[in-house]
XYZ file of C-alpha atoms in Angstrom:
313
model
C 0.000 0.000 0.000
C 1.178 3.263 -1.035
C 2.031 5.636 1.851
C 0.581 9.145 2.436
C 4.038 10.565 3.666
C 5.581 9.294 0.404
C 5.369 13.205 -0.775
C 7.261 14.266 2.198
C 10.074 11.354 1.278
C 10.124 12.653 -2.243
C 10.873 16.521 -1.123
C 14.096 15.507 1.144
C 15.185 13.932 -1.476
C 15.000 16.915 -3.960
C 16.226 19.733 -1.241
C 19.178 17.332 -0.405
C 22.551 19.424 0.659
C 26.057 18.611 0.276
C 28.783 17.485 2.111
C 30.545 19.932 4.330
C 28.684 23.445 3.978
C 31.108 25.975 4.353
C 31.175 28.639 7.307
C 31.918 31.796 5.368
C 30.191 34.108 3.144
C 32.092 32.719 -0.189
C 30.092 30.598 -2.622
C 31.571 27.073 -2.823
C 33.199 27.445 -5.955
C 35.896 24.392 -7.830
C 37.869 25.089 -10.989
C 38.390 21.720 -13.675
C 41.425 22.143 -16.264
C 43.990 24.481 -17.692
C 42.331 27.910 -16.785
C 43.956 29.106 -20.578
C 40.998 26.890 -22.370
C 37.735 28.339 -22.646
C 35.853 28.535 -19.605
C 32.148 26.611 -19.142
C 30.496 27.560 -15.867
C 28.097 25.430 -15.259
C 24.789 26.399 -13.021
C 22.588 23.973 -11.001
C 19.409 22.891 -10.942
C 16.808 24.115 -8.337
C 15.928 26.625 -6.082
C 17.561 24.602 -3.448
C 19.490 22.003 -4.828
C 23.552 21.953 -5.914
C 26.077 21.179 -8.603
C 27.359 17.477 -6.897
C 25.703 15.323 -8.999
C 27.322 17.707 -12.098
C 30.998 18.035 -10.664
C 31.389 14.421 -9.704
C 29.983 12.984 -12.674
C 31.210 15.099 -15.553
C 32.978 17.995 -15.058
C 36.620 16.264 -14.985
C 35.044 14.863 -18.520
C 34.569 17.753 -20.285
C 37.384 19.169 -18.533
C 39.817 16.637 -20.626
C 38.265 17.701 -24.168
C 39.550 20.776 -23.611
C 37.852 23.319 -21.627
C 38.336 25.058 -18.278
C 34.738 24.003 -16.392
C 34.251 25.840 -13.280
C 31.340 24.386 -10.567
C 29.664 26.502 -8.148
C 26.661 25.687 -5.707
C 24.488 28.659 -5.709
C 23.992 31.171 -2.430
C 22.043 29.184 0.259
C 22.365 25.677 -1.555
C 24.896 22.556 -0.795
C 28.131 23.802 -0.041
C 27.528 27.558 -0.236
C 26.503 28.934 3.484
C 22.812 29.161 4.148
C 22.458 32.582 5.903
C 24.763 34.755 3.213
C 23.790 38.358 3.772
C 25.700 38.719 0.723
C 23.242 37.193 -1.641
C 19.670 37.580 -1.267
C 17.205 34.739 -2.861
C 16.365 36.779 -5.458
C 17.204 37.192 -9.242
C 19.339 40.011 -8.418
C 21.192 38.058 -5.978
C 21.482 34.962 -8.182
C 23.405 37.689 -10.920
C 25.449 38.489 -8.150
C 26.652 35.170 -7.473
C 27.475 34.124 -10.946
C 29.444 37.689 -11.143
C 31.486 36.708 -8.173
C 32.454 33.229 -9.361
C 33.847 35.193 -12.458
C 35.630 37.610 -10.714
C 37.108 35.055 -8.367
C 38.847 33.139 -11.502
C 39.202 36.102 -13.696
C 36.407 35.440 -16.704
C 36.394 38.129 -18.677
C 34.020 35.680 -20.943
C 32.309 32.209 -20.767
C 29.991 29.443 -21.946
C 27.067 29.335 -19.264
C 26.031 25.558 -19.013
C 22.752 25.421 -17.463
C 20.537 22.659 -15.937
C 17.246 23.328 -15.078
C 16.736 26.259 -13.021
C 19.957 27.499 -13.691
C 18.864 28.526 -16.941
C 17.065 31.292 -15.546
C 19.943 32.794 -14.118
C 21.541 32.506 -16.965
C 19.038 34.499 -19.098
C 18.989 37.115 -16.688
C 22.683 37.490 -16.228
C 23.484 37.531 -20.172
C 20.916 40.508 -20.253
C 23.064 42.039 -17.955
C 26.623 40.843 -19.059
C 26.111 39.953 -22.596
C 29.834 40.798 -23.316
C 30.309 38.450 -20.650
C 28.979 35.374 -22.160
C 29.883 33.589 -25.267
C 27.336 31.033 -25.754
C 24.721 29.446 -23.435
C 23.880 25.762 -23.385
C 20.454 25.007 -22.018
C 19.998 21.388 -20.077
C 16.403 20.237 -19.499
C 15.264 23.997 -19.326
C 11.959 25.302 -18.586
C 11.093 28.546 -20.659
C 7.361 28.607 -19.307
C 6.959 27.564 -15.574
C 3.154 27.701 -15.904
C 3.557 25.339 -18.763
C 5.762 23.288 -17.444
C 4.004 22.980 -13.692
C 1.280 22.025 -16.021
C 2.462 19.501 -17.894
C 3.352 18.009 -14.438
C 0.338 17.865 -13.111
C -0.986 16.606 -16.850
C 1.306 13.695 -16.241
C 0.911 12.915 -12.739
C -2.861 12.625 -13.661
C -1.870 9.809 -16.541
C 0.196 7.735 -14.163
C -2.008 7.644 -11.333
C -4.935 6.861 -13.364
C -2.995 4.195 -14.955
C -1.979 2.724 -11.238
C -5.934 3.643 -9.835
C -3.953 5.902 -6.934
C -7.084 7.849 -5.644
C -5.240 9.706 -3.559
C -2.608 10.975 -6.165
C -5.868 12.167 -8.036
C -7.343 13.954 -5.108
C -4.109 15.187 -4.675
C -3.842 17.114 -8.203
C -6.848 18.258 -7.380
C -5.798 20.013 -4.429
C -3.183 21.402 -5.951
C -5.010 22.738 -9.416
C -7.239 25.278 -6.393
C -3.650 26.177 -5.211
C -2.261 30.104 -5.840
C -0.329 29.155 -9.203
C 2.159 31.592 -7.890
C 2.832 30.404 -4.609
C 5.681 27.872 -2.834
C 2.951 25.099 -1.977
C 1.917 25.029 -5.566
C 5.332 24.464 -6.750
C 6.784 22.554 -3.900
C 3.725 19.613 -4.539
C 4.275 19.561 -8.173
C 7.773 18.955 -7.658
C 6.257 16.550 -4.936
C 4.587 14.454 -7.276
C 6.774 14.451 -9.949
C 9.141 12.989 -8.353
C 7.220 10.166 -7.153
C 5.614 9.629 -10.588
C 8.755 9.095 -11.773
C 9.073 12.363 -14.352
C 12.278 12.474 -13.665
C 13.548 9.129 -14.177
C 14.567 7.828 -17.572
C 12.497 4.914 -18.583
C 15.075 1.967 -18.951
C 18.088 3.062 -16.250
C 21.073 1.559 -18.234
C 24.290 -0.034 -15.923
C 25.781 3.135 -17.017
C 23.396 5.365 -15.474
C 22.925 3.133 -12.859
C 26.914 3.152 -11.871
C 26.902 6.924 -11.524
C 23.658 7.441 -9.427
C 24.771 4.662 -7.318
C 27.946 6.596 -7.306
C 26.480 9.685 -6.214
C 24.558 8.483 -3.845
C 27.725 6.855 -1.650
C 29.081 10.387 -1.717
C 28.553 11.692 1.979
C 26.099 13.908 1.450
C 24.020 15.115 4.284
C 20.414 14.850 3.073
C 17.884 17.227 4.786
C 14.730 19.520 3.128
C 16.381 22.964 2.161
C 13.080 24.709 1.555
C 14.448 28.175 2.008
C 15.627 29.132 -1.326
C 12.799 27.614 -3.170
C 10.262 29.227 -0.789
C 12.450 32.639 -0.695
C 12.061 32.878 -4.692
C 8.625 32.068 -4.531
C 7.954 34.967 -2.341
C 10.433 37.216 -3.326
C 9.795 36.678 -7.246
C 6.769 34.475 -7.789
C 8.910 32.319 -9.987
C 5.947 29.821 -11.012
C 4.727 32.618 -13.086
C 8.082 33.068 -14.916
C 7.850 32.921 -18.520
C 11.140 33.538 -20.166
C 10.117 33.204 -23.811
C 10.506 36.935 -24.846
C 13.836 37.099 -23.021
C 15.628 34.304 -24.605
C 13.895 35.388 -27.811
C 15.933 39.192 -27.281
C 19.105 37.430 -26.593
C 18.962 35.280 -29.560
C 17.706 38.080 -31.814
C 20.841 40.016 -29.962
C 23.020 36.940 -31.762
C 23.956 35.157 -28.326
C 23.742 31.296 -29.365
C 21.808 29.517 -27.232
C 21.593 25.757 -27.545
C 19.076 22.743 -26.209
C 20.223 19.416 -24.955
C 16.772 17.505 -23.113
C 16.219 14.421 -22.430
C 13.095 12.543 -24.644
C 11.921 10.905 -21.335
C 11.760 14.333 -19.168
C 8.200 14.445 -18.205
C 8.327 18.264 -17.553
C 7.972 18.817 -20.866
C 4.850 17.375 -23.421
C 5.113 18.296 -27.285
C 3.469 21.456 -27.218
C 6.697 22.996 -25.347
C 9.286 21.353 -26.563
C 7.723 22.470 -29.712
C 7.862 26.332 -28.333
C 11.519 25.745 -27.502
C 12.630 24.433 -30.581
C 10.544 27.627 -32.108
C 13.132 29.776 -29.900
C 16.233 28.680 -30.698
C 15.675 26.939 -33.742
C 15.084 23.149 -34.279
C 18.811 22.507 -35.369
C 19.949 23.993 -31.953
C 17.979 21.896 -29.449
C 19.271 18.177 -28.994
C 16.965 15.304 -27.919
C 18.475 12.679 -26.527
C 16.822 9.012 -26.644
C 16.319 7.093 -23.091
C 16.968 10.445 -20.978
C 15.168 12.578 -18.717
C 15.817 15.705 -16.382
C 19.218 14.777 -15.202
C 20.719 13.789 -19.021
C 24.275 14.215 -18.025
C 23.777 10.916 -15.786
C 20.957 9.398 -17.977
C 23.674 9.189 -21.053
C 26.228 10.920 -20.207
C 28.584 9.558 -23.529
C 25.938 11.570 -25.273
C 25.379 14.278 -23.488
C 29.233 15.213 -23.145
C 29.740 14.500 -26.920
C 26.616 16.616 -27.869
C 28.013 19.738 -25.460
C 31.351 19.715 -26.821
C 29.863 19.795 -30.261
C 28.002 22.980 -29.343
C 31.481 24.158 -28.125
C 33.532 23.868 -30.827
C 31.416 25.571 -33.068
């Protein structure tokens, strides 16, 4: 029998924080490669989460092709201190993070490599700093959060129906009366995507399997970090955000942006994928077979081939 508190499982899982937080008011910050290649910084997933599934899984990779990756766990997240009165959980303070991890290793201009959430930092930065950044490479990246929340919950409805979970259905309902703006509307579509499995690729190769398991025996303290997500829910009501007319100016603007999702990613149906590809042009967005939101685990030959193919070009 399916448990009740299975949602509440789900969410510690998602908010996880690294090892070894540190106690100052520096961003956790770790530099890959000869710091004369071209620089990739690549930005995490969340509000809430960090870069260790990333750094321990690829960056050395793409590191030996040739480029200088720098990791960084955003203000508040994994390794990064908590209470920073540096940074506040806003977008402004997000810019200001990034800036500091290029000031701290001297960028003058980079490839932004970003997963998920990150992607909006990266959009609002290069609006900023577009002499900054060279190219941006998007990973699993939501352009409309009401679409994509949606799409969720459009998904979540299919798989509970399929497993007759009444509960899961009352559940959705629940949440389709929520504020679309707020932190419980996000945090329980998060909530159930997770335990739908939207994240999860749908045939977890030995591959795959090595690195999660991998990741998972790192000693990472797991506890709910709710404060960043909730923060930028209140501070900037990001289930609203809808990006589309930004990315459009920076690609208008001639920044290249590029796509790289995975075909199993249940955040995304056809309809948006179809509005991405619309963005940045169908020859810049990458789908990658037996993959969902994590790709860079799901098939990570692929994904670090497909990236340094957007790199050298």
């Amino acid at each position: 029998m399916i448990k009740k508190n299975i949602f509440c499982s789900c969410l510690s899982f998602v908010f996880s924080v690294a090892l070894f937080s540190q106690t100052n008011d520096t961003l956790y910050t770790v530099s890959y490669g000869n710091k004369t290649n071209p620089a990739v910084i690549f930005l995490h997933d969340g509000p809430g989460l960090n870069a260790v599934p990333f750094e321990y899984t690829n960056a050395k990779l793409l590191a030996a092709k040739g480029f200088y990756v720098i990791v960084y766990d955003q203000h508040g997240t994994g390794r990064s201190k908590n209470d920073s009165v540096d940074y506040a959980f806003n977008y402004d303070g997000a810019i200001k993070g990034l800036d500091t991890v290029y000031q701290k290793y001297h960028i003058k201009k980079a490839t932004l490599l970003a997963h998920g959430w990150g992607s909006t930092i990266a959009a609002y930065y290069t609006e900023k700093f577009p002499q900054k950044v060279k190219r941006v490479i998007l990973i699993s990246a939501a352009v409309d959060y009401q679409a994509m929340y949606q799409t969720i919950i459009n998904n979540c409805h299919k798989y509970y129906t399929t497993i007759s979970y009444d509960y899961g259905l009352h559940l959705l309902d629940s949440i389709q009366k929520m504020d679309s703006s707020s932190f419980d509307y996000a945090n329980n579509c998060i909530a159930n995507a997770l335990y739908a499995g939207l994240y999860t690729q749908h045939e977890r190769t030995v591959e795959a399997t090595t690195l999660y398991n991998f990741v998972g025996s790192l000693k990472i303290v797991s506890k709910p970090e709710k404060k960043p997500l909730e923060s930028f829910c209140r501070n900037e009501k990001v289930p609203l955000l809808n990006l589309t007319a930004d990315w459009q100016k920076l690609v208008k603007a001639g920044i290249p942006v590029k796509g790289v999702y995975g075909k199993d990613d249940g955040l995304f149906d056809s309809n948006s994928l179809a509005e991405i590809k619309k963005i940045f042009g169908t020859g810049n967005v990458v789908m990658i077979d037996n993959s969902s939101h994590n790709v860079f685990m799901d098939q990570q030959k692929k994904f670090i081939a497909t990236v340094v193919n957007f790199l050298v070009k």
